[in-house]
Short mmCIF file of C-alpha atoms in Angstrom, two decimals:
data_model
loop_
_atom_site.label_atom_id
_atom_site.label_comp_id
_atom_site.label_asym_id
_atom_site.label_seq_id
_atom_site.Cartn_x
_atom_site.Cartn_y
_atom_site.Cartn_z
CA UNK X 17 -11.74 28.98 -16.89
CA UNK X 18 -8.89 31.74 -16.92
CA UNK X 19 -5.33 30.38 -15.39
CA UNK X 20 -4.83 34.39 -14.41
CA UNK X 21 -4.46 35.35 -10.48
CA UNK X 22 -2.29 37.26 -8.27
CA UNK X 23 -0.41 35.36 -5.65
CA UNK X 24 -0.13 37.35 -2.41
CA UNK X 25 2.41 39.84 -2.02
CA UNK X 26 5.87 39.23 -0.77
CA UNK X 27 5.69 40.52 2.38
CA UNK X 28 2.73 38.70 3.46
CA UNK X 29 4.10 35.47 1.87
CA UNK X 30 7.10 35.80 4.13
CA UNK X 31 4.43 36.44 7.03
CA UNK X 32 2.49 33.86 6.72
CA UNK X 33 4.92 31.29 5.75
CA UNK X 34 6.96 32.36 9.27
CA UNK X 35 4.05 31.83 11.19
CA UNK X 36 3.17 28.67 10.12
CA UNK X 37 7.00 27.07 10.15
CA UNK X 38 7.13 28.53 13.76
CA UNK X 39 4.30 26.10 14.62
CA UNK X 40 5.47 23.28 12.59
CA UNK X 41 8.75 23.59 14.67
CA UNK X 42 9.98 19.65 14.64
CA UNK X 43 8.64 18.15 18.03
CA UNK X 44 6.31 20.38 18.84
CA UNK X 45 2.67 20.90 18.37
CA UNK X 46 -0.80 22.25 19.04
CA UNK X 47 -2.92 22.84 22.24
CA UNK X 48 -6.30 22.52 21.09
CA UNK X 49 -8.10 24.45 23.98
CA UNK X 50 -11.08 26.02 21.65
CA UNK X 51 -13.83 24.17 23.11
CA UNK X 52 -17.24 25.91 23.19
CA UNK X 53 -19.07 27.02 26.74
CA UNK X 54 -21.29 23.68 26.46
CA UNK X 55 -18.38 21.27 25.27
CA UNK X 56 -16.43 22.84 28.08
CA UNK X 57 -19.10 22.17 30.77
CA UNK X 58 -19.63 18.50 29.87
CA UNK X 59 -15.76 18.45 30.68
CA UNK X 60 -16.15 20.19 33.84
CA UNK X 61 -18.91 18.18 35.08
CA UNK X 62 -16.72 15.31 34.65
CA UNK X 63 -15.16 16.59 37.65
CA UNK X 64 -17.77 17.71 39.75
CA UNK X 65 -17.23 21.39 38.55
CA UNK X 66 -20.32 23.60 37.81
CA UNK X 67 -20.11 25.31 33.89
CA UNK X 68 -19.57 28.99 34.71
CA UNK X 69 -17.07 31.39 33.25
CA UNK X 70 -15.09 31.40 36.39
CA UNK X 71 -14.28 27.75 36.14
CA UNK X 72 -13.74 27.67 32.83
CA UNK X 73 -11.40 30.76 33.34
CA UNK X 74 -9.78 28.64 36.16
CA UNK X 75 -8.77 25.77 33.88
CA UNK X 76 -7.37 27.35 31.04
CA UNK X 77 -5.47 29.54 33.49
CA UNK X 78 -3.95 25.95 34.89
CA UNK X 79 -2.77 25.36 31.19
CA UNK X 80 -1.69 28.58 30.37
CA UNK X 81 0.58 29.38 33.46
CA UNK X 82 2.41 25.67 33.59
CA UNK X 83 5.86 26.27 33.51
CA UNK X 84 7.63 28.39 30.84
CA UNK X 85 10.80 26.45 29.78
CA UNK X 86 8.67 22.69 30.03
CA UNK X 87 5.63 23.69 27.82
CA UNK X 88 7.32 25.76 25.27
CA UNK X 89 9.53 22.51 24.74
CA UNK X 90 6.82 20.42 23.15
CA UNK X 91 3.97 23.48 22.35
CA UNK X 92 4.40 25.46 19.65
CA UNK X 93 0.59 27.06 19.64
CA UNK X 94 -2.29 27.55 21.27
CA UNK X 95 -6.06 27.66 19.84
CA UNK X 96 -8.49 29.76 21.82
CA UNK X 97 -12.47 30.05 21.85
CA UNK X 98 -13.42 33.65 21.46
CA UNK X 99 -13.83 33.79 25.44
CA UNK X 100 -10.76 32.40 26.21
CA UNK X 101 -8.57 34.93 24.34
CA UNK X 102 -10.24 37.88 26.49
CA UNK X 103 -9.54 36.50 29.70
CA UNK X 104 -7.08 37.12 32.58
CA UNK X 105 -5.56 35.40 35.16
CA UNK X 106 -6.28 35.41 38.85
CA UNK X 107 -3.62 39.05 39.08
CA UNK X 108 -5.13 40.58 35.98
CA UNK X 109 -2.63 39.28 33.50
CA UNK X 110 -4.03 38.89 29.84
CA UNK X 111 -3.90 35.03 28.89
CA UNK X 112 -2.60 36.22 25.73
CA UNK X 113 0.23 37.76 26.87
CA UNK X 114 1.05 34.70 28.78
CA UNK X 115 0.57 32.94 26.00
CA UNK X 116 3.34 34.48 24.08
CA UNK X 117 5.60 34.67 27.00
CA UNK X 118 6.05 31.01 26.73
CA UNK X 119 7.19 31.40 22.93
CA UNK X 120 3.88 30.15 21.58
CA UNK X 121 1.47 31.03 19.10
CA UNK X 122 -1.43 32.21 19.94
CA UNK X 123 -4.50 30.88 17.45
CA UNK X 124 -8.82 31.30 17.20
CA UNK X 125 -11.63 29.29 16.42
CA UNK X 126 -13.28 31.06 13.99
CA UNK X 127 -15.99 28.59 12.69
CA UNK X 128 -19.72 28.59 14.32
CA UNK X 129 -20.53 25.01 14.27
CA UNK X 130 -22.30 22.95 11.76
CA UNK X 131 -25.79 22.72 10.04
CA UNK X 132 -27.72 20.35 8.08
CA UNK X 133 -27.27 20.08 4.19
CA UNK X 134 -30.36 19.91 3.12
CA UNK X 135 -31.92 16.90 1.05
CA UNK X 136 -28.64 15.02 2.60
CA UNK X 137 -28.58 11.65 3.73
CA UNK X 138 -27.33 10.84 7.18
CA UNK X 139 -27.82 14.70 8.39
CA UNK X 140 -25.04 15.33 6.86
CA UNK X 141 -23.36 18.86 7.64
CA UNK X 142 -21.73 22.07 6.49
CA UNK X 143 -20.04 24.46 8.91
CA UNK X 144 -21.08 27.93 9.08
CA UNK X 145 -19.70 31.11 9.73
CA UNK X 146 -18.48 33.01 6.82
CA UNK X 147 -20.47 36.04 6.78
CA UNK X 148 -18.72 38.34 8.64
CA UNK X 149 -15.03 36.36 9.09
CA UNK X 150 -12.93 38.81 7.19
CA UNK X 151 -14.23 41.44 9.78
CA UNK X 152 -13.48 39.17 12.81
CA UNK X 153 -9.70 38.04 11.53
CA UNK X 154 -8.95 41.43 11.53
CA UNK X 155 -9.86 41.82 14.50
CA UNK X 156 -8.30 38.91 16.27
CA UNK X 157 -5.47 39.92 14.30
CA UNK X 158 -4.61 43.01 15.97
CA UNK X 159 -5.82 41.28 19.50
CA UNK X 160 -2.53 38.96 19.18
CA UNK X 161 -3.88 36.15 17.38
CA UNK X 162 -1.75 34.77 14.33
CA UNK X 163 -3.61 31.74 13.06
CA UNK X 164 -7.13 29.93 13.20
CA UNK X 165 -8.83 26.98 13.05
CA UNK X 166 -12.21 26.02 11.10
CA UNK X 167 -13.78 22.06 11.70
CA UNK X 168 -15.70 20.97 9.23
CA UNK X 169 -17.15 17.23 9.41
CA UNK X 170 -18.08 14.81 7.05
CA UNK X 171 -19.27 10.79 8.47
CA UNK X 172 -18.90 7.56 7.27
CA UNK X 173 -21.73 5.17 6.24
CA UNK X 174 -23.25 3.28 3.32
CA UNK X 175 -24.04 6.02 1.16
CA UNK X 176 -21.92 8.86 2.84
CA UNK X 177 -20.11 10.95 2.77
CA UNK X 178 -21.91 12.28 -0.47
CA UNK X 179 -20.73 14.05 -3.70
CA UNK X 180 -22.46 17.07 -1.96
CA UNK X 181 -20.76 17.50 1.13
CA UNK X 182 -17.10 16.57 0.20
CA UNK X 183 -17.65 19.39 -2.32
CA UNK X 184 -19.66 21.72 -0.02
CA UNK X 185 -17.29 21.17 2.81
CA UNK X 186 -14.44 21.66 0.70
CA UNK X 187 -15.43 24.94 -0.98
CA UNK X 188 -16.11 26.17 2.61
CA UNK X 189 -12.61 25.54 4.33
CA UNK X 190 -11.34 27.15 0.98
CA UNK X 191 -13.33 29.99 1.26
CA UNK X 192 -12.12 30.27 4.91
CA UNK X 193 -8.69 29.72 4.62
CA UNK X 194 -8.54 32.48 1.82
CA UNK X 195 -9.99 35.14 3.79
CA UNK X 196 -7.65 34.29 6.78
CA UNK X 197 -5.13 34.89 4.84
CA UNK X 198 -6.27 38.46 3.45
CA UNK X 199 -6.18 39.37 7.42
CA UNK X 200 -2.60 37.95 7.67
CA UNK X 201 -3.75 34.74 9.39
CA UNK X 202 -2.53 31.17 9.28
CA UNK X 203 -5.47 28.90 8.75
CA UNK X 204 -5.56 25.72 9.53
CA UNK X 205 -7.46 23.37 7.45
CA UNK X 206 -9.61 20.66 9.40
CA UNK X 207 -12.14 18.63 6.82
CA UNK X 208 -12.68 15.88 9.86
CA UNK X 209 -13.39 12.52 8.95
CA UNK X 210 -15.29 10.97 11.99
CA UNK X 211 -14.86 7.46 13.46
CA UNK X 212 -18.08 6.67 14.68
CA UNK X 213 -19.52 3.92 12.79
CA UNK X 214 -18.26 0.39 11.95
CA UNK X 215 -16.40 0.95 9.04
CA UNK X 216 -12.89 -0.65 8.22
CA UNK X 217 -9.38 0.62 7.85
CA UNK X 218 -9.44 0.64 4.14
CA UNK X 219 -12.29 2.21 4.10
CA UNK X 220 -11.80 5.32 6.40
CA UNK X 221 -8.64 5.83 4.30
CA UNK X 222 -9.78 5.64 0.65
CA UNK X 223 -12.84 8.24 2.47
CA UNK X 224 -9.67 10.16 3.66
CA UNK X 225 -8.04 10.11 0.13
CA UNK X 226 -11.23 11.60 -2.04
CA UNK X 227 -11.71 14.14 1.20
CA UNK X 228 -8.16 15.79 0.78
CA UNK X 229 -8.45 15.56 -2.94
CA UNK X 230 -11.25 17.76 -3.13
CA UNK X 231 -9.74 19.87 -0.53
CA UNK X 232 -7.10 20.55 -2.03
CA UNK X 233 -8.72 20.82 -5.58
CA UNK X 234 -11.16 23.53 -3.73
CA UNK X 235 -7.65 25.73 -2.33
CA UNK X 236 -6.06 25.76 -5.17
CA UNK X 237 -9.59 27.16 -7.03
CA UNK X 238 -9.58 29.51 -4.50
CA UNK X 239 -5.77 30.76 -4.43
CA UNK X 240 -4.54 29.97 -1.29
CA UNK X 241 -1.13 30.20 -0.26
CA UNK X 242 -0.36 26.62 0.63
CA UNK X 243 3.61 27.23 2.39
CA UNK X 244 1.42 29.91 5.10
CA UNK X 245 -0.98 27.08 5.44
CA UNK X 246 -1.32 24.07 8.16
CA UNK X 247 -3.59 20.42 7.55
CA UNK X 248 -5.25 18.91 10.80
CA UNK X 249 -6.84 15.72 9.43
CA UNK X 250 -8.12 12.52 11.02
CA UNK X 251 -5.87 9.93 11.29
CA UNK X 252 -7.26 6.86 9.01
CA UNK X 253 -8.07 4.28 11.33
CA UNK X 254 -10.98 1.87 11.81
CA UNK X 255 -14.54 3.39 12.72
CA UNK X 256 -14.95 3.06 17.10
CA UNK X 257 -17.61 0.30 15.91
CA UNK X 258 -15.58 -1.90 13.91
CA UNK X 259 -14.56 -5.23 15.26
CA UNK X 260 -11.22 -5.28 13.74
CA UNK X 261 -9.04 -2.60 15.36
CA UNK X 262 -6.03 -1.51 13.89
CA UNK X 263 -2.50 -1.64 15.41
CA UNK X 264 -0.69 1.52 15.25
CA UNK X 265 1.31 0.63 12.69
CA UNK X 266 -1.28 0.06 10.19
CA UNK X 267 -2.74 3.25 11.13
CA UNK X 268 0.30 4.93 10.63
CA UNK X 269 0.82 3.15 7.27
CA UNK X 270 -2.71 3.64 6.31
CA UNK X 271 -2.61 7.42 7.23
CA UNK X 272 0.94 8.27 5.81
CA UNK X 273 -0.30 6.57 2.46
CA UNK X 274 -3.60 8.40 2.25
CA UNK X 275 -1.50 11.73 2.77
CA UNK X 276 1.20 10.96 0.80
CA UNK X 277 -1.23 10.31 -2.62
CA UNK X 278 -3.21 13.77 -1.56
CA UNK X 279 -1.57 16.71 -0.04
CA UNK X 280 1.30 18.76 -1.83
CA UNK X 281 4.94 18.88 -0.42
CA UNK X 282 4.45 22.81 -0.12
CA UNK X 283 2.25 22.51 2.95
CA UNK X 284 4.63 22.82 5.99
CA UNK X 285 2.89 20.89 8.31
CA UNK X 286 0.24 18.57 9.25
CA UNK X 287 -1.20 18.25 13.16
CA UNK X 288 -3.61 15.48 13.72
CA UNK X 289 -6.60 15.66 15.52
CA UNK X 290 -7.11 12.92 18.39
CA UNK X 291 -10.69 11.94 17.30
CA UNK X 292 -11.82 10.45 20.36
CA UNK X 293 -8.75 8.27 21.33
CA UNK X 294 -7.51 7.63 24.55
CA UNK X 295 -4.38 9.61 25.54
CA UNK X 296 -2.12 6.89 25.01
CA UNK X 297 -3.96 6.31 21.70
CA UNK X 298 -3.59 8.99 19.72
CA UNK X 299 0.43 9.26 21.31
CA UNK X 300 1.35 6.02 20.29
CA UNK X 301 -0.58 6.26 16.84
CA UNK X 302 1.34 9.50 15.92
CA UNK X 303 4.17 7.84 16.58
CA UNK X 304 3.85 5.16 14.00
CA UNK X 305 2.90 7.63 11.78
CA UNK X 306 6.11 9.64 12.15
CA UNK X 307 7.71 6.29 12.40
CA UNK X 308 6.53 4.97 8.98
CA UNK X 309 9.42 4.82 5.94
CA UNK X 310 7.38 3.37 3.59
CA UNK X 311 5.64 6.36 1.69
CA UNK X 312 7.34 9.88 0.94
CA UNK X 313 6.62 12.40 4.32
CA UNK X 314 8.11 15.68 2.69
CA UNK X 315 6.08 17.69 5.36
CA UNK X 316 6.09 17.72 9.71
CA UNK X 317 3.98 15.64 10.97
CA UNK X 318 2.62 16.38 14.67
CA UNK X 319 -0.23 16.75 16.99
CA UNK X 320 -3.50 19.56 17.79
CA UNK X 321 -4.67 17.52 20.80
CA UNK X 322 -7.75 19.14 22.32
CA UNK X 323 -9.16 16.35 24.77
CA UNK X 324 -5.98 14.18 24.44
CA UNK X 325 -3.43 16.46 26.17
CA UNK X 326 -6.07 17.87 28.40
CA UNK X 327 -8.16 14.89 29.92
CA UNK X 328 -5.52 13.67 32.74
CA UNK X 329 -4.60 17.16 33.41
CA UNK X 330 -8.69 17.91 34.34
CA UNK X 331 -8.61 14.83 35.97
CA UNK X 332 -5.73 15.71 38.33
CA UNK X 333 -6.64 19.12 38.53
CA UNK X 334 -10.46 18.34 39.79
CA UNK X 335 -11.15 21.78 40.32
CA UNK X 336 -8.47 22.65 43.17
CA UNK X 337 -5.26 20.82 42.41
CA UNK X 338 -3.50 23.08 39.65
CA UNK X 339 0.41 21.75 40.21
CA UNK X 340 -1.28 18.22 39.84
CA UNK X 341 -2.76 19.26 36.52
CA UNK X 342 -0.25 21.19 35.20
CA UNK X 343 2.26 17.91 35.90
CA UNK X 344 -0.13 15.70 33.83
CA UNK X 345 -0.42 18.51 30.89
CA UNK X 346 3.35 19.11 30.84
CA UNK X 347 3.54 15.18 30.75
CA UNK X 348 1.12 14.34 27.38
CA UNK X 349 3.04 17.24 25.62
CA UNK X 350 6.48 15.51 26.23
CA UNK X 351 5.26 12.44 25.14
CA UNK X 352 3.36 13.86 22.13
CA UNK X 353 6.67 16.17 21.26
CA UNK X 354 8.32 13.02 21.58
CA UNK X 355 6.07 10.94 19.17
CA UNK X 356 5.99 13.71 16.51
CA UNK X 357 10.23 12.95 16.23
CA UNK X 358 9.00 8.78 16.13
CA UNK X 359 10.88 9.15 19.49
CA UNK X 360 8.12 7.84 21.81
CA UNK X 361 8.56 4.68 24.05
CA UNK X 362 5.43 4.55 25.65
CA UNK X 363 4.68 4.79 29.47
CA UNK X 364 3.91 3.12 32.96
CA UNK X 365 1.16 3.73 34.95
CA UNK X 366 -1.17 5.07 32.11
CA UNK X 367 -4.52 5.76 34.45
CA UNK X 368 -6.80 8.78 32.68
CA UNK X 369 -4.26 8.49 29.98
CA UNK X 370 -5.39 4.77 28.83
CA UNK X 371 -9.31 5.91 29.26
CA UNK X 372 -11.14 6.13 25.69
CA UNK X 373 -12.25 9.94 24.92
CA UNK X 374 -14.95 8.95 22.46
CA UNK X 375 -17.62 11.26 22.27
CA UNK X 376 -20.44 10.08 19.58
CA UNK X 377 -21.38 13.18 16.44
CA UNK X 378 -18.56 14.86 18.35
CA UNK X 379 -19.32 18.73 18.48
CA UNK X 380 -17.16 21.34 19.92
#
């Protein structure tokens, strides 16, 4: 094995470093709003709402145009679905450029879902995509976009995840993040542990542990620039199954422990996924995360909420009502900016917020 590479060059070092401390800005965090035309429809038809481009047009343009000075005080980026980040709002204006208006960064979904490993146990998956991605990063490049996003998944069980996937996975989401970063491109790493199944606490987090290691084993293989680099892992708690539920402060002991033993001190920052939790869930769990003294935290620690920022606001919204939506979206980023200091003190009057967002085999 030769020990000889070239790091990337200065300037993009300082580009890609900027770019991903701008979105790690302390209590602020990521608006997941990537979801596919067929995730985005289930969504919508929660609301009575019928899965066409206009409505889907219409609800992003709710999020996108909530008020400048409240979003941008808890949002620090934004990640789009390919249609998304063509779109306009109702007088023509570019949702990108609103995007940045606001003083946040704009981000893709680069990935193309998942397929079957074959000969795996538990149809296991890899995610797919790579063929053409350095083309497409250049492109969303120079159409505004200054970091991605790329899910892969790997599920708990008996005999899983396997030797096979944690390495497949993890060579992939290298692979990725290294040619996002040839186009100038933040990547953000997401190796997804799911919580479907019955498994316990210790057990999603010594999963968690051997994920990350090999993740991080597979970037460093592959060169990447770790400082121009974000994490969005699970959070280690007990599978949706499991009869013993964790209290937020074991989660937040269990997941600051698993990170603490696995990710290096030169990543900048780390924003959770949600994973299915209520609102008030996955707000109260990052809390105790960021709240947690008991293992070394040398990186930010915040939020890329997809279905947990946005399932009140679509509730309120229900297809007509945008000031009511765009109340209930400024609302979950406050708290969630808030929880990302360990500054949250929960909330009255929870509704949508307290409903669970569990989706089983989870696909976007």
């Amino acid at each position: 094995m030769t020990t000889y590479f070239n790091y990337p060059s200065e300037d993009l070092q300082r580009e890609l470093k900027e770019i991903a401390n701008k979105i790690a800005t302390p209590g602020k965090g990521i608006l997941a709003a990537d979801e596919s035309e067929g995730t985005m429809g289930k969504r919508l038809a929660n609301v009575g709402q019928e899965n066409t481009e206009e409505n889907r047009r219409r609800f992003r343009e709710l999020l996108f145009t909530s008020d400048k000075a409240l979003i941008g005080q808890a949002i620090s980026g934004v990640i789009l679905f390919h249609e998304t980040l063509y779109q306009k709002t109702t007088d023509g204006t570019p949702f990108i450029d609103l995007i940045k208006e606001r003083g946040i960064v704009a981000g893709i979904k680069v990935d193309k879902g998942v397929k079957e490993l074959f000969g795996a146990e538990d149809n296991e998956v890899t995610t797919q995509g790579l063929d053409d991605l350095d083309k497409r990063c250049k492109q969303y490049k120079a159409d505004g976009c200054d970091f991605a996003k790329w899910r892969c998944v790997l599920k708990i069980n008996t005999n899983t995840p396997s030797y096979q996937a944690i390495l497949e996975n993890a060579n992939v989401l290298a692979r990725y993040a290294s040619i996002c970063q040839a186009a100038g491109i933040v990547p953000i790493v997401e190796p997804e542990v799911l919580c479907d199944g019955d498994h316990s606490l210790d057990r999603c987090q010594k999963v968690t542990e051997t994920v990350l290691a090999a993740v991080y084993k597979a970037l460093n293989d592959h060169h990447v620039y770790l400082e121009g680099t974000l994490l969005k892992p699970n959070m280690v708690t007990a599978g949706q199954s499991c009869p013993t539920q964790a209290t937020p402060e074991q989660v937040g002991a269990a997941t600051v422990t698993a990170l603490s033993r696995t990710v290096p001190a030169a990543v900048p920052g780390i924003v959770f996924l949600s994973g299915g939790q209520s609102e008030i869930q996955a707000t109260a769990n990052l809390n105790a995360i960021n709240k947690f003294t008991g293992a070394p935290k040398p990186w930010r620690l915040s939020f890329s909420f997809g279905r947990a920022l946005q399932a009140s606001a679509l509730k309120a919204w229900n297809g007509s009502d945008v000031a009511a939506g765009q109340d209930q979206l400024i609302r979950r980023a406050a708290y969630n900016g808030a929880a990302s200091l360990g500054q949250y003190s929960g909330e009255e009057n929870a509704g949508a917020a307290a409903e669970s967002l569990f989706v089983k085999a989870h696909a976007y």
